[in-house]
Each structure stands twice: as structure tokens, then as C-alpha cells.
Coordinates of C-alpha atoms in Angstrom, one line a residue:
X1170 CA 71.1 -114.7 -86.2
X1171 CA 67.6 -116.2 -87.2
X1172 CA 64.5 -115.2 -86.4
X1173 CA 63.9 -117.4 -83.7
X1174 CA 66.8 -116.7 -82.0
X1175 CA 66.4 -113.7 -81.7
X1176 CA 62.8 -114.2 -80.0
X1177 CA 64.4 -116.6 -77.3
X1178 CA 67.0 -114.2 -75.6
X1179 CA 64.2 -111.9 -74.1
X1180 CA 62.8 -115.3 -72.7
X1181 CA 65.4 -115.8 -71.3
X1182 CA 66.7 -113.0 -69.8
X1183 CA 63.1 -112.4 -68.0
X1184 CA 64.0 -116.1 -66.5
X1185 CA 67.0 -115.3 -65.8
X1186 CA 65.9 -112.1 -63.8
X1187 CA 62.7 -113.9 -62.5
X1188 CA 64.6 -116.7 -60.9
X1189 CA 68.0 -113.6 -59.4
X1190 CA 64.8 -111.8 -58.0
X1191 CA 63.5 -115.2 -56.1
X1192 CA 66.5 -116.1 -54.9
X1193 CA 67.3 -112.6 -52.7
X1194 CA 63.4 -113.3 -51.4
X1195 CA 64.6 -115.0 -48.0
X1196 CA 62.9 -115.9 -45.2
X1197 CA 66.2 -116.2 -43.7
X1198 CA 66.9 -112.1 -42.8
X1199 CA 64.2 -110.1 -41.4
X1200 CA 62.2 -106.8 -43.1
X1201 CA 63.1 -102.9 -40.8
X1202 CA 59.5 -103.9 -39.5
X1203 CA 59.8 -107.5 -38.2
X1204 CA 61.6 -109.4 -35.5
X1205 CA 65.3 -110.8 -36.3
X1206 CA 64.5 -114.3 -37.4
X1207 CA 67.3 -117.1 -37.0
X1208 CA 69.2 -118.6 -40.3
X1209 CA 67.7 -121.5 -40.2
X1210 CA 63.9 -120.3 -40.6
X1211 CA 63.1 -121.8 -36.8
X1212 CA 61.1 -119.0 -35.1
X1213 CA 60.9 -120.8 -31.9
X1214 CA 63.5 -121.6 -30.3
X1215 CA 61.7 -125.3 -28.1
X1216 CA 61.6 -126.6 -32.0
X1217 CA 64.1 -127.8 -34.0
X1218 CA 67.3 -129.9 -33.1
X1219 CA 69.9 -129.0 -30.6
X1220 CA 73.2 -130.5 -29.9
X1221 CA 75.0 -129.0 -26.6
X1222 CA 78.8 -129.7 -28.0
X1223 CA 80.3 -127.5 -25.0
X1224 CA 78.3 -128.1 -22.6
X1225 CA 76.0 -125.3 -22.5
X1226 CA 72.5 -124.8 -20.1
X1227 CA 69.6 -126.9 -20.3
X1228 CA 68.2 -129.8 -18.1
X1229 CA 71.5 -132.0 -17.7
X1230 CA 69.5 -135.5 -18.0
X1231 CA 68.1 -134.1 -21.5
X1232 CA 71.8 -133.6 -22.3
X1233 CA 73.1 -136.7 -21.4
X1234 CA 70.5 -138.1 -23.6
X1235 CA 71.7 -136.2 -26.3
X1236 CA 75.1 -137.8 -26.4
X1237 CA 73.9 -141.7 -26.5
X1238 CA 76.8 -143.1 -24.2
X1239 CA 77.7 -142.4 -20.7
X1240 CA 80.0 -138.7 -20.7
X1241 CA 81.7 -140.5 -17.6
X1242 CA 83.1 -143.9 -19.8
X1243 CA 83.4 -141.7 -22.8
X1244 CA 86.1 -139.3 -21.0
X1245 CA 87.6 -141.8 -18.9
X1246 CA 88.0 -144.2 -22.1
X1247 CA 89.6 -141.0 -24.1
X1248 CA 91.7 -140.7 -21.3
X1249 CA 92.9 -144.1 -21.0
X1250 CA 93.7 -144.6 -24.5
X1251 CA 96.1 -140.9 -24.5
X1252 CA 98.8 -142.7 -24.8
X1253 CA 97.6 -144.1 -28.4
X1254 CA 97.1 -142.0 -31.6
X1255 CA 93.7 -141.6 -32.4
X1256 CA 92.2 -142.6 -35.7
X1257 CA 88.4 -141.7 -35.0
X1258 CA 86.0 -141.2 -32.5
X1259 CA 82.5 -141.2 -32.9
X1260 CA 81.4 -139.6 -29.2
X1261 CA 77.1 -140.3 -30.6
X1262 CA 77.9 -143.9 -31.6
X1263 CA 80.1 -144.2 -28.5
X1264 CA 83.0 -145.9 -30.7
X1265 CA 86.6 -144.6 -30.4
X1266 CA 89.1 -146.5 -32.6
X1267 CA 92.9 -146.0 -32.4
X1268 CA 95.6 -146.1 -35.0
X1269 CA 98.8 -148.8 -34.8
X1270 CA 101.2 -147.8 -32.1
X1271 CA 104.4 -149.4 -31.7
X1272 CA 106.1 -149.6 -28.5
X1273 CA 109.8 -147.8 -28.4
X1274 CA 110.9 -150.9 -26.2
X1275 CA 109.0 -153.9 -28.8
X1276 CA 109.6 -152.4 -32.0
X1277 CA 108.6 -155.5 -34.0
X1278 CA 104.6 -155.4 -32.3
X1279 CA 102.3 -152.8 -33.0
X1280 CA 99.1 -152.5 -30.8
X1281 CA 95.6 -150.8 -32.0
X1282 CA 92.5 -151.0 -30.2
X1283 CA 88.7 -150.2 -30.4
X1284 CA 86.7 -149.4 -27.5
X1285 CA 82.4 -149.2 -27.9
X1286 CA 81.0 -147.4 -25.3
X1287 CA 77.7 -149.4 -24.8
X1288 CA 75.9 -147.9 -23.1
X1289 CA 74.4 -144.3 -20.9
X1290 CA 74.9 -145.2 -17.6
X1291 CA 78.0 -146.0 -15.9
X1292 CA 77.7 -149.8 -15.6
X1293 CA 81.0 -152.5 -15.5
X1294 CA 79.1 -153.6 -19.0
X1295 CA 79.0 -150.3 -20.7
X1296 CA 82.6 -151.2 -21.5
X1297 CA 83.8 -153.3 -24.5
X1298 CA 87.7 -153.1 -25.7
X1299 CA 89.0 -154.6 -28.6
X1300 CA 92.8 -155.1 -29.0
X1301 CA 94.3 -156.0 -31.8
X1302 CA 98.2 -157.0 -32.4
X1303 CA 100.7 -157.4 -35.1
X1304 CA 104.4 -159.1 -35.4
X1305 CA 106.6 -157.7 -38.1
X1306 CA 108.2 -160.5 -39.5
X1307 CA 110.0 -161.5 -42.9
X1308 CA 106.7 -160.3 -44.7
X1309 CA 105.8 -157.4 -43.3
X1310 CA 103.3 -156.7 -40.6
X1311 CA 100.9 -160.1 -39.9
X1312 CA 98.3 -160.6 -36.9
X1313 CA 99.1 -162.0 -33.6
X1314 CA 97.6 -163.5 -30.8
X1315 CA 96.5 -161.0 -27.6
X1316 CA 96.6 -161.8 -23.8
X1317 CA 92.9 -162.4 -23.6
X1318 CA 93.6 -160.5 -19.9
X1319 CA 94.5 -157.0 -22.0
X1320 CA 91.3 -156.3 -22.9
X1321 CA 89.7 -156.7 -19.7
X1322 CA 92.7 -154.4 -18.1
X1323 CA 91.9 -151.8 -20.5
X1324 CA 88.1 -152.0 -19.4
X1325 CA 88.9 -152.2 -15.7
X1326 CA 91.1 -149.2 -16.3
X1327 CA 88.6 -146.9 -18.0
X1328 CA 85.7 -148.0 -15.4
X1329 CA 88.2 -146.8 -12.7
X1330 CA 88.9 -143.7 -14.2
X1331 CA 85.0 -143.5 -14.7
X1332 CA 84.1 -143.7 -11.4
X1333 CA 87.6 -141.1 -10.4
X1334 CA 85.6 -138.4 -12.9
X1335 CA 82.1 -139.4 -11.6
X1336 CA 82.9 -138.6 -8.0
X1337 CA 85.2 -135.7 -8.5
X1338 CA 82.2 -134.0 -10.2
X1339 CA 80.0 -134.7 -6.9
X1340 CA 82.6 -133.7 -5.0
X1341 CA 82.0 -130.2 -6.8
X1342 CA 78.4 -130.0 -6.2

């Protein structure tokens, strides 16, 4: 080994140690002598961001806030649409998209449909459905025109299931 190579090793090996000392300096975990302090570095609890996922305390108009659509349409839409696989949901964007479903009774359609909640209160237009349809024919799967009337059957359905869950939950109260 040269000279010089030799000089480089204690260089690095006071780096090395240097930046395995830094890293166990957290302000993540707390000394015998000071208060538990939370993972995330956020001593105070009003700061930072919360998202209640399961519904836990807090003032309930901040938490229907949080969400971005009505929690009402949102169930009532998820509900609704059971009977169709689901391919994503986005419950902050208020979008819940389905996968192709095919009928036992019409196996040459297939039905998939997108619903956009639009909106945080539980309004007839907070509602837009999307349905889409396909024909299998001699090449494959191809679009097909929809009753114009399904979508707004689906939308009338979730708003009545909507306004089912709105006033069973007063009914609780």
C-alpha cells in the first residue's frame, strides 16, 4: 500500500464514526430527564397535520372538512356501487372508480362506472356518475352506447341512500 493510502483510512474511519455518532443524536426519543417527545418531532399536539381515518374526537364540522366530500354521498355511493368490484377509491378527491363487471344474465356486456363526489354538503348536485359499457363481439370487447337514464338512476339511488344514512344518524342523536 502507498503512502497516501495509508494516510486516508484514519480519515475515513473518523468520518465514518463522526457521521454513526450523528445519526443516533435524535430528537425523536427523549433523555431520563425530559418529557416523552412524539416520533415526528411535533411537541404540541394543536400543530401539525391530522387526519381522523376512524373517526376519532374532535369538532365534527373540522372533520368533515377534513375529508373534502360529503361522508353522507361518499357511504351511500360505496354502498350503491357493492354490487361492483372496486378498482379505486380516492375518499379526499371524492372519486370512486369500479372495475368491468359482467352480468351472469348478459354475458356479452360488461358495465364499469365512475362516480365524483362533488361536493361537502349533501346536495342533488354533489352527485356525478359515469357509466360506461362494452359489447363483446367478433373482436373482442368494443364500447357501447348507455341508456342516458342509467346514470341518473345511479345518482338518484346514492342521493336516496344519502338522505336513509343522514337521518338514521339524527335519529341517534
Amino acid at each position: 500500500m502507498t503512502r497516501r493510502g495509508r494516510n486516508i483510512w484514519p480519515a475515513a474511519a473518523a468520518l465514518a464514526l463522526v457521521a454513526g455518532l450523528g445519526a443516533c443524536a435524535s430528537k425523536g426519543d427523549s433523555g431520563p430527564n425530559e418529557a416523552p417527545r412524539s416520533r415526528t418531532g411535533v411537541d404540541d399536539p394543536g400543530t401539525g397535520i391530522s387526519v381522523p381515518f376512524f373517526g376519532g374526537g374532535g369538532n365534527r364540522n373540522q372533520q368533515a372538512n377534513q375529508i373534502g366530500v360529503n361522508s353522507f354521498l361518499w357511504r351511500a355511493a360505496l354502498d350503491t356501487l357493492s354490487f361492483m368490484p372496486l378498482a379505486s377509491n380516492d375518499p379526499f378527491g371524492g372519486v370512486i372508480i369500479t372495475d368491468w363487471r359482467t352480468d351472469p344474465n348478459a354475458p356479452t356486456e360488461r358495465f364499469k362506472m365512475t362516480v365524483y363526489i362533488l361536493d361537502t354538503r349533501l346536495r342533488a348536485d354533489g352527485v356525478k356518475v359515469n357509466v360506461f359499457k362494452q359489447v363483446n363481439g367478433v373482436n373482442g370487447w368494443v364500447d357501447a352506447a348507455v341508456d342516458p337514464d342509467t346514470p341518473i338512476q345511479i345518482e338518484n339511488a346514492i342521493l336516496t341512500r344519502a338522505r336513509q344514512l343522514r337521518l338514521s344518524t339524527l335519529g341517534e342523536k
